[in-house]
Amino acid sequence: MSADPKPAEAPKLTAVEGFKTASDYLRGDIAKELVDGAPGFGKGSVQLLKNFGTYQQDDREQRKSREGAKSVREISFMIRTCVPGGKLTAAQLLAAIDMGDEIGNGTIRLTTRQSIQHHGVVKGDLKAFMQKVHTNQLTTLAACGDVERNIMCCPAPIHGNSVRDQMQAKLDELAVHLAPRTRAYYEIWLTDPETGEKQRVAGGPEPVEPIQPVEPIQPVEPTELVEPIYGPTYLPRKFKTAFALPEDNCTDVYANDLGFIVVHEQGKILGYNVVAGGGMGVTPSAAKTFPALAKRLGFVPPEDVLGIAEAIVRVQRDYGNRADRKTARLKYTIHTMGLEAFRAKVEEYFGKPLAPCHPTDVHGFDDHIGWFEQGDGKYFYGFNVENGRIVDRDGFQLKTAIRKILRELSPGVRITAHQSLLFTGLAASDRDRIAEILHGHGVKTSEEISTLRRWSMACVALPTCSLAVAESERVLPGLIDSLEPVVAKLGLSHDAFTVRMTGCPNACARPYNCDIGIVGRTLGKYTLFLGGRLLGDRLNEQYKDVVPFEDLAKEITAVLTCYKAERKAAETLGDFCHRKGIEGVRTWANEWLAGARGHG
Ligand code: SRM
Ligand code: SF4
């Protein structure tokens, strides 16, 4: 007797999907747990909180120091504030720095996606913190979580070139369009329990009309009307978008789930090449995970940017893998469906066919560091902030110096995708004053730091990041210190190549498409990657694994020596490694290290 074929079982959804489904548009038990007197939140709330830009963490070193005694985690929170396109006012950055002093751990962190992170906020201060962010006309809504994150865009205020202005304006439209609509944010964070009075969520970085109270919140049925784009369970995973110019891919557009590359002629934007399915994160224990560059999908005119973005988000919403968070990003949806089937589905949701991509592609990259004319009679100054950390230390009063610049010169502010700052709208005479303020506080100007340091970038990692397996931000500056004399001796001081370090393979500093990627493998050991490039349009390849931190300088020196010896004129480091082949570089470098080439 043959058994009836069993109907295919629907795959079991992840726990996070369960929390979202039961949450009533991200509310869950957050409001209740916020005032329950416990130092942290329960499992469900911890996941939901991410959609409001906050992560429950603890300082892992504090944890360690308690070993031997009863190990207690001192819970605190990381809070990320969205800054679409990195655009801020001086007052907003000043307020963010003050909040770090008053409620956080005394520092703030500019991120690799042009936003701001605070650490060390305790639960009892969370609501006050969110309200201060709101008063500062910014929001933490969707800074993290299974939604569209902070959208990136070249931040340079070059007004003579109206293409940049048009692109930046398009970003503002898209950021509003893809923002979650749930009122949970107002209710949980912006409602005064005494009066029940609510405030509206700040819209963005422009300086500000007075905050208007919103109409009273009405109970809403949990239908798609609440979240017309996301629906009640939002996306299967985080979703990231960036805009770039062909001549300036400073946002690393190919590392994003969704990218728009401007196609322009004579100061006019003809449209955008749409690229989809980029992402860096890898889980080493899961062979099915991989870093990917976004694939070229099609071309849209400017008026279709919102529509195509929404269509792609909806396809990911409906076809992304909700049964396995490791393979839930858009890159896996495209991999599983196949690019052609994915494009067809996007066209179906978009309601019309996509035109083929325009031949335009990225061909330049500018970190905007230095002194530049804006095209409106004013200037901007790109100021390198090492690894985005704004802090005061003995003999290095960076936070105080930045405060002084902001207060005295009141510049516009932009955060770059390289964790640095642009001070904008300056007068020619401000240049000397900025240098004077920086020097007076023990801080070098951008012109005084090496090209090597300028193009380096590290993720946060220890002690706050729960996923870190190795150091990053705290050790990269030292590694750069050791490499600077080597680079100078080899005559490579003016060569720009990206060195990016992360404390784990999740790749928050985008190490998989740069020239030299250094990825934490285990405490004190790293995997080295070579062969990507500044332009961000090529993945690198694993060069050496499990390299002790102490050996990194030596290993990189060997690679740079090989590059110096055999490169073609004007060939970049990444292009050289790619042409010679990783095996070829490895053999050469190993011989050099062994002394077989004379000076190992
Ligand atoms: Fe990231 C998770 C920090 C940009 C890929 N990232 C985290 C968490 C929240 C750790 C966690 O889940 O517990 C880190 C917070 C640590 C801390 O203590 O602050 C963290 N990511 C950062 C930041 C602050 C790094 C920095 O030094 O600037 C960046 C904040 C960006 C922002 O403002 O929104 C940051 N993260 C990135 C990027 C780069 C980018 O987006 O251009 C990536 C690679 C691109 C990508 O998304 O694939 C990235 N972060 C990840 C991943 C891996 C995702 C994946 O698909 O596998 C995780 C882990 C996860 O999501 O499960 C992660
Ligand atoms: Fe943490 Fe890893 Fe991201 Fe670094 S790359 S911040 S260690 S998750």
XYZ file of C-alpha atoms and ligand atoms in Angstrom:
671
model
C 0.000 0.000 0.000
C 1.560 3.255 -1.051
C 1.324 6.173 1.367
C -0.213 9.413 0.137
C 2.513 11.815 -0.865
C 2.992 14.271 1.971
C 2.274 17.881 1.058
C 5.501 19.851 0.988
C 5.937 21.372 4.412
C 6.394 25.109 4.535
C 9.862 25.791 5.897
C 9.983 26.811 9.539
C 10.443 30.537 9.815
C 13.175 32.014 11.984
C 12.498 33.180 15.522
C 12.962 36.788 14.403
C 10.109 36.329 11.902
C 7.957 35.098 14.800
C 8.804 38.169 16.867
C 7.987 40.513 13.979
C 4.725 38.722 13.165
C 3.507 38.954 16.751
C 4.774 42.476 17.260
C 1.937 44.584 15.863
C 4.199 46.617 13.643
C 7.292 46.477 15.853
C 5.609 47.302 19.156
C 5.939 43.918 20.860
C 6.636 44.239 24.568
C 9.144 47.048 24.253
C 7.065 49.715 26.014
C 6.245 47.360 28.879
C 9.808 46.121 29.285
C 11.202 49.632 29.060
C 9.845 50.352 32.531
C 10.101 46.916 34.164
C 13.194 47.774 36.179
C 15.344 45.041 34.587
C 18.679 46.155 33.091
C 17.838 44.761 29.655
C 15.068 43.522 27.393
C 13.733 40.045 26.609
C 14.642 38.127 23.444
C 11.795 39.393 21.291
C 12.278 43.027 22.227
C 16.031 42.777 21.631
C 15.284 41.884 18.018
C 12.522 44.449 17.553
C 14.617 47.220 19.108
C 17.039 46.989 16.192
C 14.369 48.511 13.961
C 14.515 51.552 16.244
C 18.275 51.773 15.773
C 19.347 50.206 19.023
C 21.298 47.073 19.988
C 21.466 45.571 23.426
C 25.150 45.009 24.192
C 27.636 44.812 26.996
C 31.247 45.841 27.282
C 32.963 42.505 26.728
C 36.054 43.573 28.638
C 34.041 44.406 31.700
C 32.622 40.918 31.371
C 36.111 39.468 31.282
C 37.335 41.390 34.270
C 34.618 39.772 36.310
C 35.704 36.265 35.498
C 36.510 34.271 38.573
C 33.765 36.085 40.386
C 30.182 35.594 39.304
C 30.116 36.732 35.685
C 27.564 39.479 35.256
C 27.023 41.372 32.020
C 26.536 45.058 32.446
C 23.977 45.771 29.792
C 24.125 48.947 27.789
C 22.896 49.984 24.369
C 24.403 51.030 21.085
C 22.217 53.570 19.313
C 22.584 54.352 15.628
C 21.128 57.532 14.172
C 20.216 57.719 10.488
C 21.814 60.531 8.541
C 20.617 60.119 4.933
C 23.483 61.008 2.618
C 25.491 62.013 5.700
C 24.035 65.535 5.666
C 23.942 67.401 9.005
C 24.068 70.891 10.432
C 26.777 72.034 12.852
C 24.112 72.184 15.581
C 23.117 68.578 14.918
C 26.659 67.250 15.151
C 27.287 69.335 18.264
C 24.149 67.914 19.857
C 25.217 64.364 18.927
C 28.627 64.940 20.543
C 26.974 66.382 23.650
C 24.658 63.361 23.848
C 27.688 61.089 23.786
C 29.053 62.967 26.807
C 25.812 63.282 28.694
C 24.201 59.882 28.084
C 26.718 57.744 26.191
C 30.310 56.665 26.755
C 31.909 60.034 26.002
C 32.678 59.354 22.339
C 30.730 59.145 19.119
C 31.447 57.063 16.055
C 30.987 58.078 12.413
C 30.068 54.901 10.562
C 30.909 53.352 7.211
C 27.350 54.211 6.090
C 27.458 57.924 6.874
C 25.563 57.669 10.133
C 26.382 58.151 13.818
C 26.698 55.577 16.583
C 26.628 56.093 20.327
C 27.593 53.387 22.796
C 27.131 52.768 26.508
C 23.601 54.123 26.932
C 21.825 52.417 29.830
C 18.242 51.251 29.568
C 16.900 53.923 31.890
C 18.262 56.585 29.552
C 17.088 55.068 26.266
C 13.879 57.001 25.960
C 15.492 60.308 26.896
C 18.160 59.560 24.308
C 15.636 58.875 21.546
C 13.811 62.083 22.403
C 17.027 64.054 22.193
C 17.736 62.543 18.781
C 14.256 63.599 17.781
C 14.693 67.106 19.146
C 17.881 67.173 17.110
C 15.661 66.617 14.033
C 17.054 63.165 13.312
C 15.721 59.698 13.826
C 16.953 56.288 14.865
C 13.975 54.613 13.166
C 15.273 52.064 10.637
C 18.933 52.815 11.384
C 19.145 49.041 11.978
C 16.624 46.202 11.544
C 14.907 44.391 8.691
C 14.161 47.506 6.672
C 15.843 49.947 4.337
C 18.821 51.353 6.282
C 20.532 54.721 6.039
C 20.722 55.464 2.329
C 24.144 56.566 1.162
C 25.054 59.199 -1.362
C 28.168 61.131 -2.304
C 28.163 63.901 0.321
C 30.368 66.434 -1.503
C 28.638 69.823 -1.783
C 29.831 70.639 -5.285
C 27.081 72.937 -6.433
C 28.442 74.048 -9.788
C 27.867 70.453 -10.815
C 24.103 70.289 -10.518
C 24.233 66.541 -11.100
C 25.347 66.025 -7.488
C 22.592 68.288 -6.208
C 19.987 66.403 -8.267
C 21.263 63.055 -7.021
C 21.291 64.218 -3.395
C 17.731 65.494 -3.764
C 16.680 62.109 -5.176
C 18.190 60.409 -2.142
C 16.097 62.596 0.175
C 12.949 61.574 -1.706
C 13.842 57.891 -1.590
C 14.740 57.974 2.110
C 11.290 59.339 2.910
C 9.590 56.904 0.524
C 11.199 53.803 2.041
C 10.957 54.860 5.689
C 8.767 52.575 7.806
C 5.374 54.135 8.578
C 4.641 52.343 11.872
C 3.524 54.609 14.660
C 5.277 52.380 17.171
C 8.232 54.773 17.096
C 6.070 57.707 18.153
C 4.248 55.690 20.755
C 7.200 54.024 22.440
C 9.835 56.700 22.272
C 8.200 60.049 21.672
C 5.136 59.908 23.832
C 5.164 61.595 27.171
C 3.432 59.130 29.525
C 2.285 61.991 31.765
C 0.446 63.981 29.126
C 0.060 61.418 26.351
C 1.351 64.115 24.006
C 3.071 62.877 20.879
C 5.570 64.442 18.572
C 6.086 63.677 14.942
C 9.188 61.854 13.838
C 11.821 64.212 12.552
C 12.121 64.055 8.841
C 15.800 64.557 8.292
C 18.766 66.762 8.421
C 17.485 70.067 7.150
C 17.257 72.742 9.806
C 14.111 72.806 11.181
C 10.697 74.199 11.514
C 9.379 73.886 15.084
C 8.250 70.357 15.908
C 4.526 70.069 15.416
C 2.431 67.784 17.560
C 0.755 65.170 15.376
C -2.900 64.375 15.322
C -3.874 61.908 18.065
C -2.877 58.369 17.259
C -5.822 56.284 16.162
C -5.848 52.535 16.664
C -5.063 51.029 13.286
C -5.961 47.618 11.949
C -2.888 45.545 11.193
C -3.363 45.597 7.468
C -0.858 46.410 4.770
C -2.134 49.980 4.907
C -0.012 50.542 7.998
C 3.122 49.599 6.095
C 2.148 49.832 2.429
C 5.610 48.817 1.270
C 6.836 46.473 3.977
C 3.673 44.815 5.261
C 3.404 43.495 8.816
C 6.581 41.399 8.826
C 8.876 43.926 7.162
C 11.787 42.489 5.160
C 13.482 39.135 5.697
C 16.733 40.957 6.476
C 18.494 44.316 6.428
C 18.396 46.201 3.118
C 20.938 48.796 2.015
C 20.897 51.342 -0.790
C 23.447 53.788 -2.182
C 23.730 56.364 -4.952
C 26.986 56.949 -6.817
C 28.392 58.956 -9.674
C 30.388 57.112 -12.349
C 33.336 59.426 -11.711
C 32.989 59.123 -7.942
C 31.976 55.842 -6.323
C 32.734 57.086 -2.823
C 29.733 55.185 -1.450
C 30.892 51.771 -2.662
C 27.671 51.334 -4.591
C 28.383 47.718 -5.599
C 28.480 46.614 -1.938
C 24.796 47.466 -1.503
C 21.576 45.506 -1.905
C 20.439 48.261 -4.227
C 22.486 50.860 -6.037
C 21.790 53.753 -8.360
C 24.629 54.865 -10.628
C 23.915 58.237 -12.162
C 24.000 58.469 -15.947
C 24.521 62.104 -16.839
C 25.357 64.331 -19.776
C 26.151 68.037 -19.736
C 24.951 68.622 -16.195
C 21.694 66.745 -16.633
C 20.800 63.385 -15.128
C 19.439 61.144 -17.898
C 18.661 58.397 -15.449
C 20.251 55.746 -13.285
C 21.760 52.338 -13.852
C 20.166 50.113 -11.242
C 22.394 47.488 -9.620
C 21.116 44.922 -7.127
C 22.259 42.161 -4.809
C 25.509 43.432 -3.319
C 26.507 42.531 0.231
C 29.682 41.727 2.111
C 28.786 39.640 5.149
C 29.927 36.017 5.339
C 29.362 33.363 7.992
C 32.469 31.159 7.863
C 30.634 28.170 9.333
C 28.025 28.375 6.550
C 29.583 27.552 3.172
C 26.424 28.776 1.445
C 27.255 32.384 2.396
C 29.413 34.644 0.244
C 30.253 38.275 -0.412
C 28.794 39.618 -3.642
C 28.956 42.702 -5.767
C 25.645 44.045 -6.982
C 24.629 42.981 -10.488
C 23.634 45.389 -13.223
C 19.882 45.147 -13.609
C 18.654 47.914 -15.884
C 18.239 51.626 -16.493
C 15.513 53.944 -15.202
C 14.779 57.627 -15.797
C 14.909 59.832 -12.662
C 11.141 59.774 -12.186
C 11.202 55.973 -11.840
C 13.775 55.728 -9.039
C 11.178 55.472 -6.276
C 9.091 52.993 -8.248
C 11.936 50.630 -9.095
C 13.329 50.801 -5.548
C 9.923 49.948 -4.174
C 9.493 47.083 -6.652
C 12.857 45.570 -5.666
C 12.102 45.958 -1.961
C 8.732 44.252 -2.487
C 10.254 41.355 -4.419
C 12.766 40.876 -1.610
C 9.912 41.110 0.898
C 7.991 38.343 -0.856
C 10.815 36.098 -2.115
C 13.615 36.594 0.435
C 14.376 33.595 2.632
C 12.560 33.969 5.938
C 13.573 30.491 7.084
C 17.303 31.199 7.356
C 18.700 34.607 8.272
C 22.145 33.611 7.026
C 20.832 33.493 3.473
C 18.071 36.071 3.683
C 19.786 39.063 2.043
C 18.832 40.104 -1.474
C 22.092 38.654 -2.878
C 20.851 35.165 -1.960
C 17.360 35.832 -3.335
C 18.966 36.722 -6.676
C 21.343 33.761 -6.465
C 18.439 31.373 -5.819
C 16.063 32.823 -8.402
C 18.707 33.538 -11.056
C 19.281 37.069 -12.325
C 16.906 36.795 -15.295
C 14.023 35.426 -13.221
C 14.691 38.084 -10.607
C 14.646 40.827 -13.249
C 11.374 39.452 -14.642
C 9.809 39.447 -11.179
C 10.991 43.000 -10.541
C 9.489 44.087 -13.872
C 6.209 42.432 -12.888
C 6.131 44.361 -9.588
C 7.320 47.535 -11.327
C 4.570 47.185 -13.907
C 6.767 47.690 -16.968
C 9.946 46.344 -18.535
C 13.308 47.685 -17.461
C 15.483 49.261 -20.134
C 18.941 47.688 -20.447
C 21.738 49.334 -18.469
C 23.436 52.330 -20.062
C 27.114 51.470 -20.751
C 28.167 53.971 -18.053
C 29.886 52.395 -15.057
C 31.947 53.570 -12.115
C 35.423 54.708 -13.087
C 36.522 57.049 -10.298
C 36.558 57.351 -6.537
C 37.094 60.423 -4.361
C 37.124 60.515 -0.573
C 36.799 64.326 -0.689
C 39.559 64.782 1.881
C 41.301 68.158 1.622
C 40.310 71.727 0.720
C 37.971 72.258 -2.262
C 35.862 74.939 -3.897
C 32.148 74.231 -3.763
C 31.228 76.044 -6.971
C 29.244 78.728 -5.115
C 32.118 80.918 -3.977
C 32.540 78.889 -0.788
C 34.796 75.988 0.193
C 34.582 72.661 1.938
C 37.213 70.883 3.966
C 37.352 67.098 3.996
C 38.726 66.146 7.398
C 39.952 62.620 7.998
C 38.658 61.163 11.263
C 40.625 57.997 11.896
C 38.126 55.118 11.930
C 35.328 57.605 12.579
C 36.065 57.845 16.309
C 35.462 61.305 17.761
C 37.172 61.227 21.122
C 39.446 63.191 23.445
C 42.586 61.439 24.682
C 45.742 62.691 26.373
C 47.448 64.965 23.874
C 44.787 64.354 21.214
C 41.694 66.484 21.829
C 39.783 65.695 18.650
C 36.321 65.997 20.161
C 37.125 69.393 21.654
C 38.677 70.576 18.389
C 35.620 69.531 16.363
C 33.339 71.247 18.876
C 35.374 74.443 18.524
C 35.238 74.340 14.719
C 31.489 73.747 14.790
C 30.815 76.520 17.302
C 33.166 79.095 15.861
C 32.675 78.605 12.106
C 29.202 77.063 12.079
C 29.882 75.075 8.889
C 27.530 72.629 7.211
C 28.561 69.058 8.005
C 28.624 65.878 5.940
C 29.684 62.390 6.994
C 31.475 60.376 4.328
C 31.197 56.648 3.686
C 34.839 56.498 4.822
C 33.918 57.513 8.399
C 35.152 61.068 7.950
C 33.743 64.606 7.974
C 33.308 67.391 5.459
C 32.954 70.920 6.862
C 31.059 72.845 4.210
C 30.128 76.401 3.269
C 33.462 77.790 4.478
C 35.212 81.044 3.585
C 38.768 80.957 2.189
C 40.051 82.460 5.451
C 38.639 79.527 7.465
C 41.323 77.221 6.137
C 44.076 78.583 8.382
C 41.754 78.818 11.339
C 40.758 75.149 11.053
C 44.417 74.125 10.934
C 45.121 76.348 13.939
C 42.290 74.803 15.959
C 43.334 71.258 15.052
C 46.995 71.868 15.863
C 46.054 73.576 19.112
C 44.425 70.314 20.159
C 47.146 67.921 19.064
C 45.298 66.857 15.913
C 46.853 66.634 12.454
C 45.182 68.227 9.461
C 44.150 65.953 6.590
C 47.166 67.206 4.628
C 49.507 66.001 7.365
C 48.378 62.391 7.482
C 49.726 59.741 5.148
C 47.821 58.558 2.084
C 47.955 55.103 3.652
C 46.142 56.202 6.819
C 43.712 58.338 4.865
C 42.506 55.328 2.873
C 42.337 52.973 5.846
C 39.163 52.031 7.620
C 38.283 49.744 10.542
C 35.016 48.565 12.033
C 34.115 49.025 15.701
C 34.751 45.426 16.881
C 35.912 45.021 20.505
C 34.893 45.786 23.172
C 31.260 46.469 22.259
C 30.490 44.383 19.187
C 29.115 41.021 20.252
C 30.135 39.429 16.943
C 33.797 40.473 17.021
C 36.318 37.651 17.171
C 39.327 39.961 16.891
C 40.350 43.570 17.410
C 39.898 46.114 14.649
C 39.443 49.828 15.403
C 41.826 49.670 18.347
C 44.686 48.012 16.445
C 44.529 49.342 12.895
C 46.127 52.718 13.763
C 49.141 50.863 15.215
C 49.449 48.687 12.133
C 49.364 51.797 9.957
C 52.100 53.306 12.186
C 54.330 50.327 11.377
C 53.552 50.385 7.674
C 54.030 54.106 7.084
C 57.866 54.004 7.053
C 57.793 50.933 4.798
C 55.511 52.631 2.308
C 57.704 55.739 2.387
C 60.886 53.681 1.884
C 59.341 51.914 -1.104
C 58.435 55.275 -2.616
C 54.711 54.492 -2.479
C 53.675 57.380 -0.228
C 51.484 58.920 -2.912
C 49.830 55.690 -4.043
C 46.223 55.415 -2.914
C 45.114 51.941 -1.917
C 42.445 50.914 0.526
C 43.334 48.996 3.697
C 40.228 47.854 5.504
C 40.091 45.847 8.707
C 37.216 44.120 10.455
C 36.964 42.161 13.667
C 34.969 39.379 11.990
C 33.805 38.237 8.542
C 30.572 40.250 8.750
C 32.640 42.864 6.979
C 31.298 46.150 8.334
C 34.249 48.086 6.869
C 33.719 46.465 3.440
C 37.040 44.543 3.356
C 36.106 42.231 0.474
C 36.299 44.706 -2.393
C 39.303 46.770 -1.301
C 43.032 46.501 -2.106
C 44.113 44.985 1.237
C 41.372 43.382 3.321
C 42.198 42.244 6.865
C 39.419 40.185 8.411
C 39.376 38.911 11.995
C 39.617 35.128 12.106
C 40.056 34.534 15.836
C 41.533 36.549 18.666
C 44.824 38.002 17.436
C 44.654 36.334 13.998
C 43.431 37.546 10.638
C 42.723 36.502 7.060
C 44.391 38.683 4.433
C 42.655 39.461 1.138
C 44.175 41.054 -1.976
C 43.128 42.033 -5.464
C 40.069 44.224 -4.965
C 40.487 47.934 -5.585
C 39.656 51.454 -4.539
C 36.942 51.578 -7.163
C 34.969 48.899 -5.306
C 33.902 47.033 -8.428
C 35.932 43.852 -7.921
C 36.003 41.366 -5.044
C 39.394 40.484 -3.641
C 40.658 36.951 -2.988
C 41.989 35.237 0.083
C 45.771 35.622 0.201
C 46.763 34.155 3.577
C 44.759 32.802 6.468
C 45.238 32.782 10.240
C 47.960 35.432 10.149
C 48.958 36.576 13.659
C 48.514 40.311 14.171
C 52.272 40.644 14.855
C 52.984 39.280 11.343
C 50.581 41.515 9.435
C 53.062 44.355 8.900
C 55.703 41.919 7.618
C 53.246 40.144 5.304
C 51.921 43.394 3.878
C 55.472 44.715 3.471
C 56.284 41.650 1.349
C 53.260 42.296 -0.860
C 54.115 45.979 -1.254
C 57.711 45.078 -2.112
C 56.481 42.708 -4.816
C 54.179 45.446 -6.126
C 57.006 47.958 -6.207
C 59.299 45.526 -8.020
C 56.903 44.348 -10.708
C 54.093 46.797 -11.214
C 53.439 48.506 -14.503
C 53.393 52.280 -14.622
C 50.289 53.739 -12.963
C 49.014 50.278 -12.061
C 47.216 50.305 -8.700
C 48.019 47.769 -5.992
C 44.714 45.962 -6.465
C 45.094 45.841 -10.239
C 48.645 44.561 -9.903
C 47.645 41.733 -7.526
C 44.757 40.863 -9.834
C 46.983 40.773 -12.927
C 49.833 38.850 -11.318
C 47.411 36.496 -9.594
C 47.185 35.818 -5.876
C 49.307 32.670 -6.188
C 51.993 34.613 -8.038
C 52.091 37.345 -5.385
C 52.155 34.720 -2.617
C 55.093 32.838 -4.149
C 57.073 36.026 -4.726
C 56.337 37.356 -1.241
C 57.160 34.047 0.460
C 60.509 33.926 -1.329
C 61.188 37.494 -0.253
C 60.214 36.702 3.334
C 62.508 33.666 3.273
C 65.378 35.881 2.161
C 65.584 34.237 -1.262
C 65.177 37.628 -2.892
C 67.952 39.159 -0.903
C 66.352 41.165 1.877
C 63.574 39.114 3.503
Fe 27.668 46.102 10.391
C 26.306 43.727 12.354
C 28.644 47.849 13.047
C 28.310 48.724 8.376
C 27.629 44.011 7.683
N 27.435 45.852 12.370
C 26.796 44.821 12.988
C 26.664 45.079 14.483
C 25.347 45.735 14.725
C 26.926 43.879 15.390
C 25.769 43.031 15.844
O 24.956 42.598 15.011
O 25.706 42.777 17.047
C 27.854 46.072 14.672
C 27.740 47.060 15.847
C 29.016 47.010 16.635
C 29.153 48.096 17.622
O 29.477 47.782 18.780
O 29.006 49.257 17.276
C 27.979 46.659 13.300
N 28.233 47.982 10.683
C 28.691 48.487 11.845
C 29.300 49.853 11.658
C 29.097 50.801 12.831
C 30.795 49.667 11.347
C 31.643 50.901 11.439
O 32.681 50.757 12.046
O 31.305 51.940 10.901
C 28.596 50.266 10.352
C 27.301 50.976 10.579
C 26.678 51.374 9.295
C 25.464 52.243 9.417
O 25.618 53.386 9.817
O 24.378 51.789 9.057
C 28.343 48.918 9.724
N 27.850 46.349 8.377
C 28.236 47.493 7.761
C 28.580 47.223 6.400
C 29.109 48.228 5.391
C 28.004 48.847 4.575
O 26.831 48.645 4.838
O 28.348 49.562 3.649
C 28.406 45.870 6.207
C 28.741 45.084 4.919
C 27.716 45.254 3.856
C 26.598 44.293 4.072
O 25.627 44.650 4.724
O 26.713 43.159 3.593
C 27.927 45.331 7.459
N 27.019 44.205 10.071
C 27.155 43.522 8.890
C 26.703 42.169 9.097
C 26.667 41.046 8.050
C 25.412 41.096 7.248
C 25.251 39.920 6.338
O 24.486 40.012 5.398
O 25.852 38.879 6.561
C 26.314 42.075 10.448
C 25.754 40.846 11.171
C 24.320 40.585 10.850
O 23.626 41.372 10.238
O 23.875 39.516 11.259
C 26.543 43.375 11.030
Fe 31.377 43.713 14.676
Fe 32.205 42.081 12.782
Fe 30.900 44.298 12.131
Fe 33.339 44.477 13.048
S 32.746 43.452 11.139
S 31.608 45.713 13.745
S 33.449 42.834 14.476
S 30.055 42.611 13.230
